[in-house]
Coordinates of N, CA, C and O in Angstrom, one line a residue:
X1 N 43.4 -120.6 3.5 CA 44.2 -121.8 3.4 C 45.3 -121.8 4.4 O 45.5 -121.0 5.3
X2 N 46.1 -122.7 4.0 CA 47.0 -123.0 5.4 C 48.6 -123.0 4.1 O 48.5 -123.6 3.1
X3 N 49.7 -122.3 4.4 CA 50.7 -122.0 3.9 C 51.8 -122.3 4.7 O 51.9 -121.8 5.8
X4 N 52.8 -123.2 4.0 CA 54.4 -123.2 4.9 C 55.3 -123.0 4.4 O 55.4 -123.2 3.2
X5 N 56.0 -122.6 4.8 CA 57.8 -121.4 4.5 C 58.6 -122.5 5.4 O 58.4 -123.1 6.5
X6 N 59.6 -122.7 4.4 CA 60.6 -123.7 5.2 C 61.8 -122.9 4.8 O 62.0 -122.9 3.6
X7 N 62.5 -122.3 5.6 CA 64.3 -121.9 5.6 C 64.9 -122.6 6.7 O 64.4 -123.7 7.1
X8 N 65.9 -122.1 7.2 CA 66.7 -122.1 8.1 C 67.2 -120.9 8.5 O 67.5 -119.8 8.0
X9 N 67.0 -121.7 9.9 CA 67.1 -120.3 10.9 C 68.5 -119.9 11.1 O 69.6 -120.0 10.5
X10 N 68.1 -119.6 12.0 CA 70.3 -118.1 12.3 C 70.8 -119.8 13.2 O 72.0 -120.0 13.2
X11 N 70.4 -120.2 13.4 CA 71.2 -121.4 13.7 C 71.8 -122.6 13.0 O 72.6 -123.5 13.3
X12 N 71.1 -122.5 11.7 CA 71.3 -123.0 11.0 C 70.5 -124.5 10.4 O 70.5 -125.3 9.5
X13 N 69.8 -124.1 11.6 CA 68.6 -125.5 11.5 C 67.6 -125.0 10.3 O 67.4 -124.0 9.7
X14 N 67.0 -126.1 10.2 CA 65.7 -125.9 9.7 C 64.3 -125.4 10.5 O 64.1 -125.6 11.7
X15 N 63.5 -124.9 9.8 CA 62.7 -124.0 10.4 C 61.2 -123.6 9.5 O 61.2 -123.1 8.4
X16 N 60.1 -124.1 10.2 CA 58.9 -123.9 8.9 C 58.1 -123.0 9.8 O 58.1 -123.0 11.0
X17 N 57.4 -122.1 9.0 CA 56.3 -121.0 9.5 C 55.4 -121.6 8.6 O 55.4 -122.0 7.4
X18 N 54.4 -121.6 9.6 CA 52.9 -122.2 9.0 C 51.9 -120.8 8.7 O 51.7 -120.2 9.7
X19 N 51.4 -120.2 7.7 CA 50.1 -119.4 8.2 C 49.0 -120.2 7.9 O 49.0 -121.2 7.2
X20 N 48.1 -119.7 8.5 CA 46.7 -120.1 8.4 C 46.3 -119.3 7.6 O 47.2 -118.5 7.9
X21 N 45.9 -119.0 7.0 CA 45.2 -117.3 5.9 C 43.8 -117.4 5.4 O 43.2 -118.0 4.6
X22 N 43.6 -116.6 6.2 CA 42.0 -116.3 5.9 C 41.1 -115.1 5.4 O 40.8 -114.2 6.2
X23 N 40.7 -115.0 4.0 CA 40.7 -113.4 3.1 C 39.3 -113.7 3.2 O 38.5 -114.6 2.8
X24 N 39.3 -112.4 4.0 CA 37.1 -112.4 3.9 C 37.2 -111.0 2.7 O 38.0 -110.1 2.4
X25 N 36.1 -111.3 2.3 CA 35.4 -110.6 1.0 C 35.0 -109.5 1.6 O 34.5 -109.5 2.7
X26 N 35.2 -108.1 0.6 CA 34.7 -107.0 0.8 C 33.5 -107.4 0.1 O 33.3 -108.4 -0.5
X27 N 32.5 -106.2 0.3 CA 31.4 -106.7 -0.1 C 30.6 -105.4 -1.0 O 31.0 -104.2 -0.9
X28 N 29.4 -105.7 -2.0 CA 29.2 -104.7 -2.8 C 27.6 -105.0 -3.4 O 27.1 -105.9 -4.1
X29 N 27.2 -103.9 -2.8 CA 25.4 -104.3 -3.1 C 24.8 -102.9 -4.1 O 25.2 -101.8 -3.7
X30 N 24.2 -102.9 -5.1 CA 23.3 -101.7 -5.7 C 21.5 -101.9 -5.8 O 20.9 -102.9 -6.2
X31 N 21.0 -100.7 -5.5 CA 19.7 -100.9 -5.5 C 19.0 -99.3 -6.4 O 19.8 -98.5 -6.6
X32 N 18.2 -99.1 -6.6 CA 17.7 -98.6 -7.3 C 16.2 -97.9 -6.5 O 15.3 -98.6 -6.0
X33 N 16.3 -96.9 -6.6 CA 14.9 -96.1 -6.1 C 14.3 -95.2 -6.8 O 14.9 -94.9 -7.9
X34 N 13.1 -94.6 -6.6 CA 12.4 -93.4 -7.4 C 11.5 -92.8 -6.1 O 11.0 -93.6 -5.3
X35 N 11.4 -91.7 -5.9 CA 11.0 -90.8 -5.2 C 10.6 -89.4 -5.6 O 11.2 -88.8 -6.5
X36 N 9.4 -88.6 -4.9 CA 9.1 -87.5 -5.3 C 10.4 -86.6 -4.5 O 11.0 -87.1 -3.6
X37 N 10.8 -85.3 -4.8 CA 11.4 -84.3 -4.3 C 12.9 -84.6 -3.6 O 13.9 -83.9 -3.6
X38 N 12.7 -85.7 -3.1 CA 13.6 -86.1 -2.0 C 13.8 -87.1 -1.5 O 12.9 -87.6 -0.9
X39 N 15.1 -87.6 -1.5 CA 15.1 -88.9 -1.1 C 16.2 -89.0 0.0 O 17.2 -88.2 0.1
X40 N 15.8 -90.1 1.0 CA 16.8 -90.3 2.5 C 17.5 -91.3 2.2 O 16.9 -92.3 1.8
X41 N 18.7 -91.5 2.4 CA 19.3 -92.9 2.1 C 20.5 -92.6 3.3 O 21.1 -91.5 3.4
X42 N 20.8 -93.5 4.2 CA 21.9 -93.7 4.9 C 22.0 -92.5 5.5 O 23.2 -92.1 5.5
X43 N 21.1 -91.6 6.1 CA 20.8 -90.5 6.6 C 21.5 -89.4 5.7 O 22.0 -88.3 5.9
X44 N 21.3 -89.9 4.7 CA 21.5 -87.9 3.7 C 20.2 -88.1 2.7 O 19.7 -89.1 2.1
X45 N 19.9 -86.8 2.9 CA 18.7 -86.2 1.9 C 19.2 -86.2 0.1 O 20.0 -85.3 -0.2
X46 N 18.9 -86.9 -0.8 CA 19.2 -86.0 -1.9 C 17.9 -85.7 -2.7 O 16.9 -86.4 -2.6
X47 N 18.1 -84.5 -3.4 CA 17.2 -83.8 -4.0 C 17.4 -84.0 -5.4 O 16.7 -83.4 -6.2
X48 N 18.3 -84.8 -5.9 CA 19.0 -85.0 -7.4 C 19.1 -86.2 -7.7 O 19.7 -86.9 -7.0
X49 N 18.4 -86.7 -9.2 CA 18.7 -88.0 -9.8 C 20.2 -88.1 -10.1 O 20.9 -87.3 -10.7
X50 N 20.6 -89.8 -9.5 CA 21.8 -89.6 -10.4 C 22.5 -90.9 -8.9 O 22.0 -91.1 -7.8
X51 N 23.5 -91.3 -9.5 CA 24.4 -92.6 -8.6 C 24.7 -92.4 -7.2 O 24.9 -91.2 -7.3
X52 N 24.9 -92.6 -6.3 CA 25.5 -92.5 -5.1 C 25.8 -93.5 -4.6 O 25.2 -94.5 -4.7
X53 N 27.3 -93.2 -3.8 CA 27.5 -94.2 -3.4 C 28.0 -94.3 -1.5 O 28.4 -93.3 -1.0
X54 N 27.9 -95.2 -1.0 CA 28.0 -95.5 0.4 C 28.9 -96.4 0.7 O 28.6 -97.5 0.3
X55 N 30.4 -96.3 1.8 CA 31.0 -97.0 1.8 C 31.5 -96.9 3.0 O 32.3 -96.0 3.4
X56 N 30.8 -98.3 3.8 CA 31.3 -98.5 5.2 C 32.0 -100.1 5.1 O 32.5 -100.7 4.2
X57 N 31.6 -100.4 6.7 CA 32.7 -101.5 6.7 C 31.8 -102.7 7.4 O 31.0 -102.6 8.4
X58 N 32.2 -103.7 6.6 CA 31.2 -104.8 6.7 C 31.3 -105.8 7.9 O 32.2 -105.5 8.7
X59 N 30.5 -106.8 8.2 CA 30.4 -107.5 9.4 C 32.0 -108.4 9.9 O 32.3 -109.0 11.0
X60 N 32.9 -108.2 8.6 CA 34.2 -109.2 8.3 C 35.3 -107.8 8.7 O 36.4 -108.0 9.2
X61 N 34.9 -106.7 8.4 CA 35.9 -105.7 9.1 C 36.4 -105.3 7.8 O 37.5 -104.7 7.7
X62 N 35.4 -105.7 6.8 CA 36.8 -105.5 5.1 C 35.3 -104.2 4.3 O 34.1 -104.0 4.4
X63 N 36.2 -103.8 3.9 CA 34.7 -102.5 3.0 C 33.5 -103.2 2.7 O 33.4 -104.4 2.4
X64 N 32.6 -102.3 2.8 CA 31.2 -102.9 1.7 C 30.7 -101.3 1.5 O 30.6 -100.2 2.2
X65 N 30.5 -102.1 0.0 CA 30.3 -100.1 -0.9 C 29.1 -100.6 -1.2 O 29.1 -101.7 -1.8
X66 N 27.7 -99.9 -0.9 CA 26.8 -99.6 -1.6 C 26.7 -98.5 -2.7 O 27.4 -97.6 -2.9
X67 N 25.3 -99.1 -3.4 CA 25.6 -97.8 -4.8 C 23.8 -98.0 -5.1 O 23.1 -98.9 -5.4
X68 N 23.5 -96.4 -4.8 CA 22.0 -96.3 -5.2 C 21.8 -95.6 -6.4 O 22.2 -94.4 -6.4
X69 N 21.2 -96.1 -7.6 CA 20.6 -95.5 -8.3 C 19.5 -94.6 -8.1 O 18.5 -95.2 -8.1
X70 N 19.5 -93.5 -8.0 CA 18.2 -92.8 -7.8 C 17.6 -92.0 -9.0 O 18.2 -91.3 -9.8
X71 N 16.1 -92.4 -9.2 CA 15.5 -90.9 -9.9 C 15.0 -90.3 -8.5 O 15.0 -90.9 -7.5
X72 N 14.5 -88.5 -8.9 CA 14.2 -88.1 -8.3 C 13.1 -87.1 -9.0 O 13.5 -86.1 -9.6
X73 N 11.7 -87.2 -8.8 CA 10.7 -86.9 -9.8 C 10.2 -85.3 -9.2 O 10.3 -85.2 -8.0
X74 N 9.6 -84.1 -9.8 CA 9.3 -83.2 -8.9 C 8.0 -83.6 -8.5 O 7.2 -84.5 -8.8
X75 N 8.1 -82.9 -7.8 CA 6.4 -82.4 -7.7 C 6.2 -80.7 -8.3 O 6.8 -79.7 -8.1
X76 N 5.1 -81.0 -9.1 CA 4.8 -79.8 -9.7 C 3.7 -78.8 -9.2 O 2.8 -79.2 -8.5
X77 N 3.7 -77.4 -9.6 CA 2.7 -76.4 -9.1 C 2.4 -75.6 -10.1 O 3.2 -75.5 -11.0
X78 N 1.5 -75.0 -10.1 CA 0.7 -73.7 -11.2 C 0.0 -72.9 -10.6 O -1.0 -73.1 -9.8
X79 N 0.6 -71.8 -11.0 CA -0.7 -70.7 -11.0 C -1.6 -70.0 -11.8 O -0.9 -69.3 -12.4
X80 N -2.7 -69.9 -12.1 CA -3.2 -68.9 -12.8 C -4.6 -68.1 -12.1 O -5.1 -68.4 -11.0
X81 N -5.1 -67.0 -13.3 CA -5.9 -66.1 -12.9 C -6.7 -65.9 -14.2 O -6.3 -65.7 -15.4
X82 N -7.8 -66.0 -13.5 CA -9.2 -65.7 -14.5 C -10.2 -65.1 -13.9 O -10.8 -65.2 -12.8
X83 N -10.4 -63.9 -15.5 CA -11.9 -63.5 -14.7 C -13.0 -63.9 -15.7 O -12.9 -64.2 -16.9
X84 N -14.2 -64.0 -14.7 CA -15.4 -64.4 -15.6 C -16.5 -63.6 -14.8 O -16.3 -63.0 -13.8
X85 N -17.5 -63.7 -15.4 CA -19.1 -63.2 -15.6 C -20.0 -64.3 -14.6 O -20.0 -65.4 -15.1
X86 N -20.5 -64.3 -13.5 CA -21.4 -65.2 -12.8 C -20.9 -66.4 -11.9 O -21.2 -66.5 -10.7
X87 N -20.4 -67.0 -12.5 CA -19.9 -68.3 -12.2 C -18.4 -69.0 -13.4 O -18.1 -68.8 -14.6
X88 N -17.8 -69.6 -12.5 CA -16.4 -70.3 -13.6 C -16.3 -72.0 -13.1 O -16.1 -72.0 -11.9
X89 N -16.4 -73.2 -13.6 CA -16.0 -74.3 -13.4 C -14.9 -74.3 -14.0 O -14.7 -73.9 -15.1
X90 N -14.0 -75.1 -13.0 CA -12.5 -75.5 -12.6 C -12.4 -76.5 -12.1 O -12.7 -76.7 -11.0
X91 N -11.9 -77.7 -13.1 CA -11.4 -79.1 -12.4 C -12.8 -79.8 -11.8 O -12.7 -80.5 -10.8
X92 N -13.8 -79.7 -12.4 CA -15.4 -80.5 -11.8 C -15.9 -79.5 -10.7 O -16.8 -79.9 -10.0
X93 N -15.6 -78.5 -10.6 CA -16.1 -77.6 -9.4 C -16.7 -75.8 -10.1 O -16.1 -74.9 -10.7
X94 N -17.9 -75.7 -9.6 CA -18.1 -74.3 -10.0 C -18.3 -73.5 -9.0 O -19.1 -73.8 -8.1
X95 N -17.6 -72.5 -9.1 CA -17.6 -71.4 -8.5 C -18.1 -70.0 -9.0 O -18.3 -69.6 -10.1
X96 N -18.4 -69.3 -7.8 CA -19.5 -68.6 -8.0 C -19.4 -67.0 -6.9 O -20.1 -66.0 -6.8
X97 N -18.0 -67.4 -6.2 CA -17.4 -65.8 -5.4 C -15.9 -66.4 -6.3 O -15.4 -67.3 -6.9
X98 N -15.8 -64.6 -5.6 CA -14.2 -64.7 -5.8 C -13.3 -65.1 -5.3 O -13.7 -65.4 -4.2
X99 N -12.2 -65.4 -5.3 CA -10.9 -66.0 -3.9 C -10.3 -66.8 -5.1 O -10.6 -67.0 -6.3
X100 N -9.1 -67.3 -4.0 CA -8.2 -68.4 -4.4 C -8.6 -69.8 -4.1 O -8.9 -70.1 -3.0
X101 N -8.5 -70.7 -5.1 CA -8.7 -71.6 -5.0 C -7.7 -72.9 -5.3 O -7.2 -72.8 -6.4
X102 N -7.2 -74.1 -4.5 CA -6.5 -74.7 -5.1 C -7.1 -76.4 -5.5 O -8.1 -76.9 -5.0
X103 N -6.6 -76.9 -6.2 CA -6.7 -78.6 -6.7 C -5.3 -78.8 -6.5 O -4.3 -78.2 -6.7
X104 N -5.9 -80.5 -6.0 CA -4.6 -81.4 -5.5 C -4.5 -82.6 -6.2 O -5.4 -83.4 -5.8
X105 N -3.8 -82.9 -7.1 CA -3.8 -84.1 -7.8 C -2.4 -84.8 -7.9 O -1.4 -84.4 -7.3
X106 N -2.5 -85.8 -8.9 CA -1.0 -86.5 -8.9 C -0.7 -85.8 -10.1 O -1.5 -85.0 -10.6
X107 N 0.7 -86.2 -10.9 CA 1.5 -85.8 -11.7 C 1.5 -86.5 -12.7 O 0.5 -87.1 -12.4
X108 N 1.8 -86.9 -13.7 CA 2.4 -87.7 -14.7 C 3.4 -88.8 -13.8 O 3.4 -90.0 -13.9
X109 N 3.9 -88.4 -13.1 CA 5.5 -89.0 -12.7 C 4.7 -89.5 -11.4 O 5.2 -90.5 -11.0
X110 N 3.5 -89.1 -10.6 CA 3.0 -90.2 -9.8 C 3.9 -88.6 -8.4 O 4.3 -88.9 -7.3
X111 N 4.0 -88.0 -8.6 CA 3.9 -86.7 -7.7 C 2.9 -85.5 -7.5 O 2.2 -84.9 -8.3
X112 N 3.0 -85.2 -6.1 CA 2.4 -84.3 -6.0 C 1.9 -82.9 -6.9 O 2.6 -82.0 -6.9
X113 N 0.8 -82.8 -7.5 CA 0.9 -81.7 -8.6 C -0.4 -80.5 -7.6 O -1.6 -80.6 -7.3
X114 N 0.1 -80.0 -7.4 CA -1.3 -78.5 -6.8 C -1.1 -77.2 -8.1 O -0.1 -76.6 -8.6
X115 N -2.4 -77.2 -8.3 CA -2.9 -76.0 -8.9 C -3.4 -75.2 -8.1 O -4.0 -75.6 -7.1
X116 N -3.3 -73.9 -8.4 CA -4.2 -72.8 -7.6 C -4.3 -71.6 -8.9 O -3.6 -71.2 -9.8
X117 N -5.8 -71.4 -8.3 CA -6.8 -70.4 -9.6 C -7.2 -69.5 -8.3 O -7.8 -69.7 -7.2
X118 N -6.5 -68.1 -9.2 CA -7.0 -66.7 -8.2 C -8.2 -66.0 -9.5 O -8.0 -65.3 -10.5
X119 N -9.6 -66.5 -9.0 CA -10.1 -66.6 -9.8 C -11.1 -64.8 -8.6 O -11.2 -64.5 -7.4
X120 N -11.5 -64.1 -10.0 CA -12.7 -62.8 -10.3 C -13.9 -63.1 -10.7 O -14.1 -63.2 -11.9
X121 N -14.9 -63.4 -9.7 CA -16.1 -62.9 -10.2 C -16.8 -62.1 -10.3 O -16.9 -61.4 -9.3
X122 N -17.6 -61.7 -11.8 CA -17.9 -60.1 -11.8 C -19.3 -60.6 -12.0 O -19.6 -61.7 -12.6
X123 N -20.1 -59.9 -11.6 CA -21.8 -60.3 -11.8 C -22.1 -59.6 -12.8 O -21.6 -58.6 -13.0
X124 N -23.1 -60.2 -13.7 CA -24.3 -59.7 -13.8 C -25.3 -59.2 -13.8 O -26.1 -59.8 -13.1
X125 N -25.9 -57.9 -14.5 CA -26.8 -56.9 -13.9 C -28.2 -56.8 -14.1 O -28.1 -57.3 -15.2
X126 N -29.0 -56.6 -14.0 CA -30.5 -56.3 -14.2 C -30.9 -55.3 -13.3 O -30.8 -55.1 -12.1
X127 N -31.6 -54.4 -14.4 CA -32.6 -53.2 -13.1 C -34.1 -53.6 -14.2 O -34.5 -54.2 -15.2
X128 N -34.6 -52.5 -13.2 CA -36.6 -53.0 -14.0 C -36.9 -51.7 -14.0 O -37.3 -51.5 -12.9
X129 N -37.0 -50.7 -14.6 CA -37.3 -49.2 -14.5 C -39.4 -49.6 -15.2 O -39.9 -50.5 -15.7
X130 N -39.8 -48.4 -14.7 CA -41.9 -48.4 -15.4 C -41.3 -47.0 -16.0 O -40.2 -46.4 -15.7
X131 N -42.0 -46.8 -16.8 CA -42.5 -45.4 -17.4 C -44.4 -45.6 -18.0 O -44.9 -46.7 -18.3
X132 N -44.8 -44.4 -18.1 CA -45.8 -44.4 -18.9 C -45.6 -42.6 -19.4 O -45.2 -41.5 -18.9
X133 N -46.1 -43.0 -20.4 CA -46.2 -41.9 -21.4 C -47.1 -41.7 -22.4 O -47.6 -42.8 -22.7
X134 N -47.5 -40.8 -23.0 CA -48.2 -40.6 -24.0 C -48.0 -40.4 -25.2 O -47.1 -39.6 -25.4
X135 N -48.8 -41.2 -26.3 CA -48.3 -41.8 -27.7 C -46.9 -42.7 -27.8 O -46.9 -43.7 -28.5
X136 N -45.9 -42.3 -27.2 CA -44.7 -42.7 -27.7 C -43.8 -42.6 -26.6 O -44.0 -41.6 -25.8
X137 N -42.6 -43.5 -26.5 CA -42.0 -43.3 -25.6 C -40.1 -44.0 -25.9 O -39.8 -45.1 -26.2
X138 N -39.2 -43.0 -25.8 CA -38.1 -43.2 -26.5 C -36.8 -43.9 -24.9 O -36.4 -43.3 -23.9
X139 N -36.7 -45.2 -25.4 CA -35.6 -45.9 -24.5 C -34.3 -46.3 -25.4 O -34.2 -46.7 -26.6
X140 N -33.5 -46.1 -24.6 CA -32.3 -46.6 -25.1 C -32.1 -46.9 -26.9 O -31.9 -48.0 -27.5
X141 N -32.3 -45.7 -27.5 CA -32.4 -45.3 -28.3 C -33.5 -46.2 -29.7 O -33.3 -46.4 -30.9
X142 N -34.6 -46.6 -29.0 CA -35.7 -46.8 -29.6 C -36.4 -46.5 -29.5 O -36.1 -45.7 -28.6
X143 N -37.6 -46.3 -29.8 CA -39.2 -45.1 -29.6 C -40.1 -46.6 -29.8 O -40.0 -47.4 -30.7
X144 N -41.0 -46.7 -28.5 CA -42.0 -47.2 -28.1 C -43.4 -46.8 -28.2 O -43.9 -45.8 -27.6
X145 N -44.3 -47.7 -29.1 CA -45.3 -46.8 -29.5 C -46.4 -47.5 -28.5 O -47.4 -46.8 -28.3
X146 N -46.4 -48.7 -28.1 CA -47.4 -49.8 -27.5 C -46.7 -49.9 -25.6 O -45.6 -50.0 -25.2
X147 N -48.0 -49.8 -24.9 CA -47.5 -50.7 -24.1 C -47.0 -52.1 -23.9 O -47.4 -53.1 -24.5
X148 N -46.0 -52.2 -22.9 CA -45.3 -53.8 -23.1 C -44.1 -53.5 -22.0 O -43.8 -52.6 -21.4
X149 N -43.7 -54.9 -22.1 CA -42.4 -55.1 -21.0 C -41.3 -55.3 -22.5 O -41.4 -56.0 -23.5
X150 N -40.3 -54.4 -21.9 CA -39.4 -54.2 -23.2 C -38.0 -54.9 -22.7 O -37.9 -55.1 -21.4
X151 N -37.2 -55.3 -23.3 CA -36.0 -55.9 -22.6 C -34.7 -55.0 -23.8 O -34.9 -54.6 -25.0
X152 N -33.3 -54.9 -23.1 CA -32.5 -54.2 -23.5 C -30.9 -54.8 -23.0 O -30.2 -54.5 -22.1
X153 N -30.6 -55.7 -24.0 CA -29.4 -56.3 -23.3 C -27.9 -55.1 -23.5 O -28.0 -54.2 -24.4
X154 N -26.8 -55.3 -22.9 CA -25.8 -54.7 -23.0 C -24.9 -55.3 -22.2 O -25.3 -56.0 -21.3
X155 N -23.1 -55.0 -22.5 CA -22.1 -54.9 -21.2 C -22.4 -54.5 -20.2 O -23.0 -53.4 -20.4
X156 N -22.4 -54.6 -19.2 CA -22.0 -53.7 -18.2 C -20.4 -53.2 -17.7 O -19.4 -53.8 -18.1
X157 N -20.4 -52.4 -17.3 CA -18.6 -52.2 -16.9 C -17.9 -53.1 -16.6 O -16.8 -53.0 -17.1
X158 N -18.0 -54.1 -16.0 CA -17.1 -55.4 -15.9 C -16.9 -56.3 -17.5 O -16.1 -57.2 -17.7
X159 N -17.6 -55.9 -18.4 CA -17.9 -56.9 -19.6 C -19.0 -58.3 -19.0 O -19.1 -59.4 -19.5
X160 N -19.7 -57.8 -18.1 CA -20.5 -58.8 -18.1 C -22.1 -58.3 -18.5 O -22.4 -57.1 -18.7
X161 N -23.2 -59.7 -18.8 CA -24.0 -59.0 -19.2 C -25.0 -58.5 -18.4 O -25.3 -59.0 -17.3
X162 N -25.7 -57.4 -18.8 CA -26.5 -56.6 -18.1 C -27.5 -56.3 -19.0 O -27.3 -56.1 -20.2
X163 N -29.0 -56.4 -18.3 CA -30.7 -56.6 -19.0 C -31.0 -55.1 -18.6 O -30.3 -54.7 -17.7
X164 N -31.6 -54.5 -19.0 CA -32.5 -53.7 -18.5 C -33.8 -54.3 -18.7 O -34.0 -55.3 -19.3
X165 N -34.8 -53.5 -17.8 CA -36.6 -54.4 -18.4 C -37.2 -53.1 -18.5 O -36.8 -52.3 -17.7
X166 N -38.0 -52.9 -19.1 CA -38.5 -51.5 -19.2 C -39.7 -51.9 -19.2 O -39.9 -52.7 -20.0
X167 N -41.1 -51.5 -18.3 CA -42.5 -51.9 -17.8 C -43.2 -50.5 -18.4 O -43.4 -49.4 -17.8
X168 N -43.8 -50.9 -20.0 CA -44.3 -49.7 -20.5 C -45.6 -49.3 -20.7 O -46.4 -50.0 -21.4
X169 N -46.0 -48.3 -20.3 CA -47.8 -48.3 -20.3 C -47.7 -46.4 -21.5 O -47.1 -45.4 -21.2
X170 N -48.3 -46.6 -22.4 CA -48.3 -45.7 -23.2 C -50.1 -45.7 -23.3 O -50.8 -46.7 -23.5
X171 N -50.3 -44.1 -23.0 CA -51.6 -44.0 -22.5 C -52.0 -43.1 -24.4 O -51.3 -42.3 -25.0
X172 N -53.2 -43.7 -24.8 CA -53.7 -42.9 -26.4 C -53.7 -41.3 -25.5 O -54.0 -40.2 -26.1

């Protein structure tokens, strides 16, 4: 607006000062984000939910303060270790050697989540041994009186399972 001051000057006259006055507005904006791990705003990184604020100087020469709400979501990881016998399915996938393995999925929170499985496979055993003997014949602590194909399940040292087959010819 336009303002006048009327005194008198050192001479004693009258005397008006005019201003013109013109108040430009500071200015003030907030916005709100969500991000995995990390977020860039106004060239700073933050790694933490929570207010921030930014305060430079607007196109009028008068402040302007920004203010970001941020979440900031992780991204999650796991590890684990299993052993099994033959084969292990994990996540729609079966496996069948040993190694590391990972899955890549999203989160709850719409972040990066990776799994990795340091997964042991232990096999399985079978052997096939013949014998022939007469009248009778003692395996793994049974006595066989007939010829026949005998089977003999057990552990093996890994805890996995192991057949024996026994191919028996018992002669009268």
């Amino acid at each position: 607006g336009t303002y006048l001051h009327s005194f008198s000057n050192s001479t004693g006259c009258d005397s008006t000062a005019i201003l013109n006055l013109t108040i430009n507005p500071s200015t003030a904006s907030t916005s709100s984000a969500t991000a995995c791990d990390t977020y860039t705003w106004n060239g700073t990184a933050y790694t933490a939910s929570g207010s921030y604020t930014y305060v430079t100087t607007n196109s009028n020469g008068c402040d302007s303060t920004a203010t970001l709400n941020l979440t900031i979501n992780p991204s999650t990881t796991s590890t684990s270790s299993v052993t099994e016998c033959d084969s292990y399915t994990w996540n729609g996938t079966t496996y069948t050697s040993t190694g590391t393995y990972t899955y890549s999925t999203t989160n709850a929170n719409g972040c990066d989540s990776t799994a990795t499985l340091n997964l042991t496979i232990n096999p399985s055993t079978t052997s096939t041994s013949s014998a022939t003997s007469c009248n009778d014949y003692l395996w793994n602590g049974t006595t066989y009186t007939a010829s026949g194909t005998y089977l003999h399940s057990f552990s093996n040292s890994t805890g996995c399972d192991s057949t024996a087959i026994l191919n028996l010819t018992i002669n009268p």
